[in-house]
């Protein structure tokens, strides 16, 4: 009997060991190829300090996002824009940190044998240029925007001999002499610095944060001027505590220093205020010793905000980094990242929700958004009332109520006037994540009408008309800015918020047709 027991004990020992190891598998981190060298170095640091190994699965950021969505397995995702936006919209994340940024740059062979000095030089006759494929690459979408600004876009396009899926392939083709130059991320060139030189793209040709942004249902609002590198903990993670610990290491000053060492541009979002590790040396000279103020801003005030930002920076020397997106999308980013200094949504109710989540402190009033019906010049469809928007055959553009303030206000206006959802939704052909795109849809004739803010409609006055919504039928949104509790630049942020309320800024808002004061009852 004792012998049987010993045999049984020996038999179950391996099973017990296996069971004891359940749940102890390596952390799985999906990493976009450009970020691989930095993450591999930080993973080694993490394992040395904690004893926990990280299994890195690297490929292009888009392919990895598909894998995460389909498998619902893994713990972390490191990518560059716009893929974190898609992760947010699909609700596949727990929290997101912005840890670095990428800059489009020209890769040339060591010594720059073709003497390429800037973007316009890529149009010189006889050059062989390589670009990334826009079907797979963020940079593939940015390049045409930059080329258009040079005035020699056709000449550059004529020199393009290949388009590859990844920037590394372009860089390698330059190294072996198959290409004279290629446009890739700065970090891609840095990884091959022994064989490549970097030619910077001149600021006038880079994407402009005031203008060069696109929105899609898949990725949300994408600001081409600042391609951010992010790390996210995944909703499917079974080891969230360990995953968060690694993400916080990557986001720390120590982690950011590793990204800087590998040729990345500094993150526009300041590091955590309680991070004791030494700060990395910035890649470019800062305009203010305190660093930039990070502003989450609704796109409805984009043009005026850009002008106010320029005036504030000229007066104080403090730079502002704006992040434009729909108010709901921005709130999701703030909740996920717990980073940034100021939040200016398109309606105060978003701030009320942020206050419930203990995300904000002091508030300042900026202006008011008055909803109007925007139609083609001459009002060919004869739209006079809200009820007319339910007419058969009308093509309607409306904001998404889950993503932007104008969408939420639109739903409330229809409810207030007892117009059923099914009556107007049958005409909806373009749901938008931002108010700005609604105006474009009417201007280009893709839609017959849209509900937008009065100031947005004024921007398209040359090709559209406005049908006012009676005051008793309307719902006016109060635009307010708040200091985030995550602010690392609180004093500078408060100075900017106060500047927004100054006579100078209010005059700028009025010039852009924003309502700064409501008429007395």
Coordinates of C-alpha atoms in Angstrom, one line a residue:
X1 CA 0.0 0.0 0.0
X2 CA 2.8 2.4 0.9
X3 CA 4.5 1.6 -2.3
X4 CA 1.3 2.4 -4.2
X5 CA 1.1 5.7 -2.5
X6 CA 4.6 6.6 -3.4
X7 CA 4.0 5.7 -7.0
X8 CA 0.8 7.8 -7.0
X9 CA 2.7 10.7 -5.4
X10 CA 5.4 10.5 -8.0
X11 CA 2.8 10.4 -10.8
X12 CA 1.0 13.5 -9.7
X13 CA 4.0 15.7 -8.9
X14 CA 4.5 16.7 -12.6
X15 CA 0.7 17.5 -12.8
X16 CA 0.9 19.6 -9.6
X17 CA 3.9 21.5 -11.0
X18 CA 2.0 22.1 -14.2
X19 CA -1.0 23.4 -12.3
X20 CA 1.2 25.6 -10.2
X21 CA 2.6 27.2 -13.3
X22 CA -0.8 28.0 -14.8
X23 CA -1.3 31.7 -15.2
X24 CA 2.4 32.3 -15.1
X25 CA 3.0 32.4 -18.8
X26 CA 5.1 35.2 -20.2
X27 CA 3.5 38.6 -20.8
X28 CA 2.6 39.0 -24.4
X29 CA 3.5 42.3 -26.0
X30 CA 2.6 43.2 -29.6
X31 CA 5.1 45.6 -31.0
X32 CA 5.1 47.6 -34.2
X33 CA 8.3 47.0 -36.1
X34 CA 9.7 50.5 -35.7
X35 CA 9.4 50.3 -31.9
X36 CA 11.1 46.9 -31.6
X37 CA 14.6 48.0 -30.6
X38 CA 13.5 50.3 -27.8
X39 CA 10.9 47.8 -26.4
X40 CA 13.4 44.9 -26.5
X41 CA 15.9 46.9 -24.4
X42 CA 13.2 47.9 -21.9
X43 CA 11.9 44.3 -21.8
X44 CA 15.4 43.2 -20.7
X45 CA 15.4 45.9 -18.0
X46 CA 12.0 44.8 -16.8
X47 CA 13.0 41.1 -16.6
X48 CA 16.2 42.0 -14.8
X49 CA 14.3 44.0 -12.2
X50 CA 11.2 41.9 -11.8
X51 CA 12.1 38.4 -13.0
X52 CA 9.1 38.6 -15.4
X53 CA 9.8 37.8 -19.0
X54 CA 8.0 39.6 -21.9
X55 CA 7.3 37.7 -25.1
X56 CA 7.5 40.2 -28.0
X57 CA 5.4 39.6 -31.1
X58 CA 6.5 42.2 -33.7
X59 CA 5.0 43.0 -37.1
X60 CA 3.4 46.1 -38.7
X61 CA 1.1 47.9 -36.3
X62 CA -2.0 47.4 -38.4
X63 CA -1.5 43.6 -38.8
X64 CA -1.0 43.3 -35.0
X65 CA -4.2 45.2 -34.3
X66 CA -6.1 42.7 -36.5
X67 CA -4.5 39.8 -34.5
X68 CA -5.5 41.4 -31.2
X69 CA -9.1 41.9 -32.4
X70 CA -9.4 38.4 -33.7
X71 CA -7.6 36.4 -31.0
X72 CA -8.5 38.6 -27.9
X73 CA -5.3 37.4 -26.4
X74 CA -2.2 39.3 -25.1
X75 CA -1.4 41.9 -22.6
X76 CA 0.2 45.0 -24.3
X77 CA 0.2 46.7 -27.6
X78 CA 2.9 49.2 -28.8
X79 CA 2.1 51.1 -32.0
X80 CA 2.2 54.5 -33.6
X81 CA -0.7 56.5 -34.9
X82 CA -3.4 55.9 -36.0
X83 CA -3.8 52.4 -34.6
X84 CA -4.3 53.4 -30.9
X85 CA -7.4 55.3 -32.1
X86 CA -8.8 52.1 -33.6
X87 CA -7.9 50.2 -30.4
X88 CA -10.0 52.8 -28.5
X89 CA -13.0 52.7 -30.9
X90 CA -13.0 48.9 -30.7
X91 CA -12.7 49.1 -26.8
X92 CA -9.8 46.6 -26.8
X93 CA -7.8 48.7 -24.4
X94 CA -7.6 49.3 -20.6
X95 CA -5.3 52.3 -20.6
X96 CA -3.0 54.1 -23.1
X97 CA 0.2 56.1 -22.6
X98 CA 1.9 58.3 -25.2
X99 CA 5.6 57.7 -24.8
X100 CA 7.3 59.1 -27.9
X101 CA 6.7 60.4 -31.4
X102 CA 8.0 59.8 -35.0
X103 CA 9.1 62.3 -37.6
X104 CA 9.1 61.7 -41.4
X105 CA 12.6 62.0 -42.7
X106 CA 14.6 61.4 -45.8
X107 CA 17.0 58.4 -45.8
X108 CA 20.1 58.6 -48.0
X109 CA 23.2 56.5 -48.3
X110 CA 26.1 57.3 -45.9
X111 CA 27.8 60.5 -47.1
X112 CA 24.7 61.5 -49.1
X113 CA 26.3 60.9 -52.6
X114 CA 23.3 62.5 -54.4
X115 CA 23.6 65.7 -52.3
X116 CA 19.9 65.7 -51.3
X117 CA 19.3 68.7 -49.0
X118 CA 15.5 68.7 -48.6
X119 CA 12.1 67.5 -49.8
X120 CA 12.1 69.5 -53.1
X121 CA 15.3 67.8 -54.2
X122 CA 13.5 64.5 -54.5
X123 CA 12.0 65.9 -57.7
X124 CA 15.3 66.2 -59.4
X125 CA 15.5 64.3 -62.7
X126 CA 16.9 60.8 -62.5
X127 CA 16.6 60.0 -58.8
X128 CA 15.2 56.7 -57.7
X129 CA 12.8 57.3 -54.7
X130 CA 11.1 54.7 -52.5
X131 CA 8.0 55.3 -50.4
X132 CA 5.8 53.1 -48.1
X133 CA 2.5 51.8 -49.4
X134 CA -0.5 53.9 -48.2
X135 CA -2.6 50.6 -48.0
X136 CA -0.3 49.5 -45.2
X137 CA 1.5 52.5 -43.9
X138 CA 0.7 55.7 -42.0
X139 CA 3.6 57.4 -43.7
X140 CA 2.2 56.5 -47.1
X141 CA -0.7 58.8 -46.3
X142 CA 1.5 61.6 -45.0
X143 CA 3.9 61.8 -48.0
X144 CA 1.3 63.2 -50.5
X145 CA 0.4 65.9 -48.1
X146 CA 4.0 67.0 -47.8
X147 CA 4.7 66.7 -51.6
X148 CA 1.7 68.9 -52.4
X149 CA 3.3 71.7 -50.4
X150 CA 6.6 71.6 -52.3
X151 CA 5.0 72.6 -55.6
X152 CA 6.9 69.8 -57.4
X153 CA 4.6 66.9 -56.4
X154 CA 4.4 65.6 -59.9
X155 CA 8.2 65.5 -60.3
X156 CA 8.6 63.6 -57.1
X157 CA 5.9 61.1 -58.0
X158 CA 7.7 60.6 -61.3
X159 CA 10.8 59.5 -59.5
X160 CA 9.0 56.9 -57.2
X161 CA 10.1 53.5 -58.3
X162 CA 8.8 51.3 -55.5
X163 CA 6.3 51.3 -52.6
X164 CA 6.9 48.8 -49.8
X165 CA 4.8 47.7 -46.9
X166 CA 7.3 48.8 -44.2
X167 CA 9.8 51.6 -43.9
X168 CA 12.6 49.2 -43.0
X169 CA 12.3 47.7 -46.5
X170 CA 12.8 51.1 -48.0
X171 CA 15.8 51.9 -45.8
X172 CA 17.4 48.6 -46.7
X173 CA 16.9 49.3 -50.4
X174 CA 18.8 52.6 -50.0
X175 CA 21.6 50.8 -48.2
X176 CA 22.2 48.3 -51.0
X177 CA 22.0 50.9 -53.7
X178 CA 18.6 50.1 -55.3
X179 CA 17.3 53.5 -54.2
X180 CA 18.8 56.9 -54.0
X181 CA 16.5 58.0 -51.2
X182 CA 13.4 57.0 -49.3
X183 CA 11.0 58.6 -46.8
X184 CA 10.8 56.7 -43.6
X185 CA 10.5 57.4 -39.8
X186 CA 13.5 59.1 -38.1
X187 CA 13.9 56.0 -35.8
X188 CA 14.2 53.7 -38.8
X189 CA 17.2 55.7 -40.1
X190 CA 18.7 55.8 -36.6
X191 CA 18.6 52.0 -36.4
X192 CA 20.8 51.9 -39.5
X193 CA 22.9 55.0 -38.7
X194 CA 26.2 53.2 -39.7
X195 CA 25.0 53.0 -43.3
X196 CA 22.5 55.8 -43.7
X197 CA 22.3 59.5 -43.2
X198 CA 19.2 61.4 -42.2
X199 CA 18.1 64.5 -44.2
X200 CA 15.4 66.4 -42.3
X201 CA 12.2 67.5 -44.0
X202 CA 11.9 71.3 -43.8
X203 CA 9.2 72.6 -41.4
X204 CA 7.2 74.4 -44.2
X205 CA 6.6 71.1 -45.9
X206 CA 5.6 69.1 -42.8
X207 CA 2.0 68.5 -42.0
X208 CA 0.3 71.4 -40.3
X209 CA -1.6 70.6 -37.0
X210 CA -4.1 73.3 -37.9
X211 CA -5.0 71.8 -41.3
X212 CA -3.7 68.4 -42.0
X213 CA -5.9 66.0 -40.1
X214 CA -8.3 63.3 -41.2
X215 CA -11.1 61.4 -39.6
X216 CA -12.2 57.8 -40.3
X217 CA -14.7 55.5 -38.7
X218 CA -11.8 53.0 -38.1
X219 CA -9.2 55.3 -36.6
X220 CA -11.0 58.4 -35.4
X221 CA -9.3 61.8 -35.7
X222 CA -5.7 61.5 -37.0
X223 CA -3.4 64.5 -36.6
X224 CA -0.7 64.0 -39.3
X225 CA 1.7 66.6 -37.8
X226 CA 2.4 64.5 -34.7
X227 CA 2.6 60.8 -35.1
X228 CA 2.5 59.5 -31.6
X229 CA 4.0 56.3 -30.2
X230 CA 1.8 54.6 -27.6
X231 CA 1.7 51.6 -25.3
X232 CA -1.6 50.2 -24.2
X233 CA -2.7 47.6 -21.7
X234 CA -5.2 45.3 -23.4
X235 CA -8.7 44.6 -22.2
X236 CA -8.1 40.9 -22.7
X237 CA -5.0 40.8 -20.4
X238 CA -5.1 38.2 -17.7
X239 CA -2.0 39.8 -16.0
X240 CA -3.1 43.4 -15.9
X241 CA -1.0 44.4 -12.9
X242 CA 2.2 43.1 -14.5
X243 CA 1.3 44.6 -17.9
X244 CA 0.6 48.0 -16.2
X245 CA 4.0 47.8 -14.4
X246 CA 5.8 47.4 -17.7
X247 CA 3.8 50.1 -19.4
X248 CA 4.6 52.5 -16.6
X249 CA 8.3 51.7 -17.0
X250 CA 8.1 52.4 -20.7
X251 CA 6.3 55.7 -20.0
X252 CA 8.8 56.8 -17.3
X253 CA 11.6 59.2 -17.9
X254 CA 13.9 56.2 -18.0
X255 CA 11.8 54.5 -20.6
X256 CA 11.5 57.7 -22.7
X257 CA 15.3 58.1 -22.5
X258 CA 15.6 54.7 -24.2
X259 CA 13.3 55.8 -27.0
X260 CA 15.3 59.0 -27.4
X261 CA 18.5 56.9 -27.6
X262 CA 16.9 54.9 -30.5
X263 CA 16.2 58.1 -32.5
X264 CA 12.6 58.8 -31.6
X265 CA 11.2 62.3 -31.1
X266 CA 10.1 63.2 -27.6
X267 CA 6.5 62.6 -26.5
X268 CA 4.2 65.6 -26.7
X269 CA 2.8 64.4 -23.4
X270 CA 5.0 65.2 -20.3
X271 CA 6.1 62.2 -18.2
X272 CA 4.4 61.4 -14.9
X273 CA 4.9 64.1 -12.3
X274 CA 6.0 61.6 -9.6
X275 CA 8.6 59.9 -11.8
X276 CA 11.9 60.1 -9.9
X277 CA 14.1 58.9 -12.8
X278 CA 16.2 61.5 -14.7
X279 CA 14.6 63.2 -17.7
X280 CA 15.9 62.3 -21.2
X281 CA 17.6 65.0 -23.2
X282 CA 15.2 66.4 -25.7
X283 CA 15.9 65.9 -29.4
X284 CA 14.9 69.5 -30.2
X285 CA 15.2 72.8 -28.3
X286 CA 12.1 73.4 -26.2
X287 CA 10.4 76.8 -26.3
X288 CA 9.8 76.8 -22.5
X289 CA 11.8 75.3 -19.7
X290 CA 8.5 73.9 -18.2
X291 CA 7.8 72.0 -21.4
X292 CA 4.7 72.2 -23.6
X293 CA 1.1 72.2 -22.3
X294 CA -0.9 69.3 -23.7
X295 CA -4.4 70.4 -24.7
X296 CA -7.3 68.0 -25.6
X297 CA -9.4 70.2 -27.8
X298 CA -12.7 69.7 -29.7
X299 CA -12.3 70.4 -33.5
X300 CA -15.2 72.8 -33.5
X301 CA -12.9 75.6 -32.3
X302 CA -9.8 74.4 -34.2
X303 CA -9.1 77.4 -36.4
X304 CA -9.7 79.9 -33.6
X305 CA -7.8 77.8 -31.1
X306 CA -4.8 77.6 -33.4
X307 CA -4.7 81.4 -33.7
X308 CA -5.0 81.8 -29.9
X309 CA -2.3 79.3 -29.4
X310 CA 0.1 81.2 -31.7
X311 CA -0.7 84.5 -29.9
X312 CA -0.2 82.9 -26.5
X313 CA 3.1 81.3 -27.4
X314 CA 4.4 84.6 -29.0
X315 CA 3.5 86.5 -25.8
X316 CA 4.7 84.0 -23.2
X317 CA 7.1 81.6 -24.9
X318 CA 5.1 78.7 -23.6
X319 CA 4.2 76.1 -26.3
X320 CA 0.9 74.3 -26.5
X321 CA 0.5 70.9 -28.1
X322 CA -3.2 70.5 -29.2
X323 CA -4.8 67.1 -29.7
X324 CA -8.0 67.6 -31.8
X325 CA -10.7 65.0 -31.9
X326 CA -14.4 64.6 -31.1
X327 CA -15.2 65.4 -27.4
X328 CA -16.2 61.8 -26.6
X329 CA -13.1 60.4 -28.2
X330 CA -11.0 62.8 -26.2
X331 CA -12.6 61.9 -22.9
X332 CA -11.9 58.2 -23.7
X333 CA -8.3 59.1 -24.3
X334 CA -8.0 61.0 -21.0
X335 CA -9.6 58.2 -19.1
X336 CA -7.3 55.7 -20.7
X337 CA -4.0 57.6 -20.4
X338 CA -4.5 59.8 -17.3
X339 CA -2.1 62.2 -19.1
X340 CA -2.4 65.8 -20.3
X341 CA -3.0 69.3 -18.9
X342 CA -6.3 70.8 -20.3
X343 CA -9.6 69.5 -21.8
X344 CA -11.8 71.7 -23.9
X345 CA -14.8 69.7 -25.2
X346 CA -17.6 71.0 -27.3
X347 CA -20.1 70.9 -24.5
X348 CA -19.9 71.4 -20.8
X349 CA -21.7 68.1 -20.1
X350 CA -18.5 66.2 -21.1
X351 CA -16.8 68.1 -18.3
X352 CA -19.6 67.1 -15.9
X353 CA -18.8 63.5 -16.8
X354 CA -15.1 64.1 -16.4
X355 CA -15.8 65.6 -13.0
X356 CA -17.8 62.5 -12.0
X357 CA -14.7 60.5 -12.9
X358 CA -12.5 62.8 -10.8
X359 CA -10.4 63.8 -13.9
X360 CA -10.7 67.6 -13.8
X361 CA -10.4 70.6 -11.5
X362 CA -11.0 74.3 -12.2
X363 CA -13.0 75.4 -15.3
X364 CA -13.1 78.5 -17.5
X365 CA -15.8 79.6 -20.0
X366 CA -14.7 80.0 -23.6
X367 CA -17.7 80.5 -25.9
X368 CA -21.0 79.0 -27.0
X369 CA -21.9 76.7 -29.9
X370 CA -25.3 77.4 -31.5
X371 CA -26.6 74.6 -33.7
X372 CA -27.9 75.5 -37.2
X373 CA -29.1 73.6 -40.3
X374 CA -26.5 73.9 -43.1
X375 CA -27.7 73.5 -46.7
X376 CA -26.3 74.0 -50.2
X377 CA -26.2 77.6 -51.6
X378 CA -29.7 78.6 -52.6
X379 CA -31.3 75.9 -50.4
X380 CA -32.3 73.8 -53.4
X381 CA -34.2 71.3 -51.2
X382 CA -36.3 74.0 -49.6
X383 CA -35.4 73.1 -46.0
X384 CA -37.0 75.5 -43.6
X385 CA -37.6 73.5 -40.4
X386 CA -36.2 70.5 -38.4
X387 CA -39.1 68.5 -39.6
X388 CA -38.0 69.0 -43.2
X389 CA -34.9 66.9 -42.5
X390 CA -37.2 63.8 -42.4
X391 CA -38.4 64.4 -46.0
X392 CA -38.0 61.3 -48.2
X393 CA -34.9 61.2 -50.3
X394 CA -33.0 63.8 -48.4
X395 CA -29.3 63.0 -47.8
X396 CA -28.4 64.0 -44.2
X397 CA -25.0 64.3 -42.5
X398 CA -25.0 64.2 -38.7
X399 CA -22.5 63.9 -35.9
X400 CA -22.0 60.6 -34.1
X401 CA -23.6 61.2 -30.6
X402 CA -21.0 58.8 -29.0
X403 CA -18.0 60.7 -30.5
X404 CA -18.7 64.4 -30.8
X405 CA -20.6 67.2 -29.0
X406 CA -22.6 68.2 -32.1
X407 CA -23.9 64.7 -32.5
X408 CA -25.1 64.5 -28.9
X409 CA -26.7 68.0 -29.2
X410 CA -28.4 66.9 -32.5
X411 CA -30.1 63.9 -30.8
X412 CA -31.3 66.1 -28.0
X413 CA -32.7 68.7 -30.4
X414 CA -34.7 66.0 -32.2
X415 CA -36.0 64.6 -28.9
X416 CA -36.9 68.1 -27.7
X417 CA -39.0 68.6 -30.9
X418 CA -40.5 65.1 -30.8
X419 CA -39.0 63.9 -34.0
X420 CA -38.6 60.2 -33.9
X421 CA -35.2 58.6 -34.4
X422 CA -36.4 56.4 -37.2
X423 CA -37.8 59.4 -39.1
X424 CA -34.4 61.1 -39.5
X425 CA -32.1 58.1 -39.4
X426 CA -33.6 56.8 -42.6
X427 CA -32.0 59.9 -44.4
X428 CA -28.6 59.6 -42.6
X429 CA -25.9 58.9 -45.2
X430 CA -22.9 60.3 -43.4
X431 CA -22.3 59.9 -39.6
X432 CA -19.2 61.8 -38.6
X433 CA -16.9 61.8 -35.7
X434 CA -16.2 65.5 -35.9
X435 CA -18.3 68.6 -36.7
X436 CA -15.8 69.9 -39.3
X437 CA -16.4 67.0 -41.7
X438 CA -20.2 67.7 -41.8
X439 CA -19.5 71.1 -43.4
X440 CA -17.4 69.4 -46.1
X441 CA -20.1 67.0 -46.9
X442 CA -22.6 69.7 -47.7
X443 CA -20.1 71.9 -49.5
X444 CA -19.0 69.1 -51.8
X445 CA -22.6 68.1 -52.5
X446 CA -22.4 64.7 -51.0
X447 CA -25.1 65.6 -48.6
X448 CA -28.1 68.0 -48.8
X449 CA -28.1 69.1 -45.2
X450 CA -26.3 68.8 -41.9
X451 CA -26.7 70.2 -38.3
X452 CA -23.5 72.0 -37.4
X453 CA -22.3 74.8 -35.1
X454 CA -23.0 78.4 -36.3
X455 CA -19.2 79.1 -36.5
X456 CA -18.5 76.1 -38.6
X457 CA -21.3 77.0 -41.0
X458 CA -19.7 80.5 -41.4
X459 CA -16.5 78.9 -42.7
X460 CA -18.4 77.6 -45.7
X461 CA -20.5 80.7 -46.4
X462 CA -19.2 80.9 -50.0
X463 CA -20.9 77.7 -51.0
X464 CA -23.6 77.0 -48.4
X465 CA -26.5 78.7 -46.6
X466 CA -27.8 78.5 -43.0
X467 CA -31.3 77.8 -41.8
X468 CA -31.6 79.0 -38.2
X469 CA -33.2 76.8 -35.6
X470 CA -35.7 78.8 -33.5
X471 CA -34.3 79.5 -30.0
X472 CA -37.2 77.7 -28.3
X473 CA -36.4 74.6 -30.4
X474 CA -32.7 74.7 -30.0
X475 CA -30.1 73.4 -27.5
X476 CA -27.0 75.6 -27.2
X477 CA -23.7 74.1 -26.0
X478 CA -21.4 75.9 -23.6
X479 CA -17.8 75.4 -24.5
X480 CA -15.6 75.3 -21.4
X481 CA -12.0 74.4 -20.7
X482 CA -10.9 72.6 -17.6
X483 CA -7.5 71.8 -15.9
X484 CA -6.9 68.1 -15.7
X485 CA -5.8 66.5 -12.5
X486 CA -3.1 64.7 -14.4
X487 CA -1.6 68.1 -15.4
X488 CA 2.2 68.2 -15.1
X489 CA 2.3 71.8 -16.4
X490 CA -0.5 73.2 -14.2
X491 CA 0.8 76.8 -13.9
X492 CA 1.4 77.2 -17.6
X493 CA -2.0 75.5 -18.4
X494 CA -3.8 77.9 -16.1
X495 CA -2.1 80.8 -17.8
X496 CA -3.3 79.5 -21.2
X497 CA -6.9 79.0 -19.9
X498 CA -7.0 82.5 -18.5
X499 CA -5.6 83.8 -21.8
X500 CA -8.5 82.1 -23.6
X501 CA -10.9 84.2 -21.6
X502 CA -9.0 87.5 -22.2
X503 CA -10.3 90.2 -24.4
X504 CA -7.7 89.5 -27.0
X505 CA -8.7 85.8 -27.3
X506 CA -12.4 86.6 -27.2
X507 CA -11.9 89.0 -30.1
X508 CA -10.2 86.2 -32.1
X509 CA -13.1 83.9 -31.4
X510 CA -15.5 86.6 -32.6
X511 CA -13.5 87.1 -35.8
X512 CA -14.1 83.4 -36.5
X513 CA -17.9 83.8 -35.9
X514 CA -18.1 82.2 -32.5
X515 CA -20.7 83.3 -30.0
X516 CA -18.9 84.6 -26.9
X517 CA -22.0 86.0 -25.2
X518 CA -25.6 84.9 -25.3
X519 CA -28.3 87.5 -25.9
X520 CA -30.4 88.4 -22.8
X521 CA -33.6 86.6 -22.4

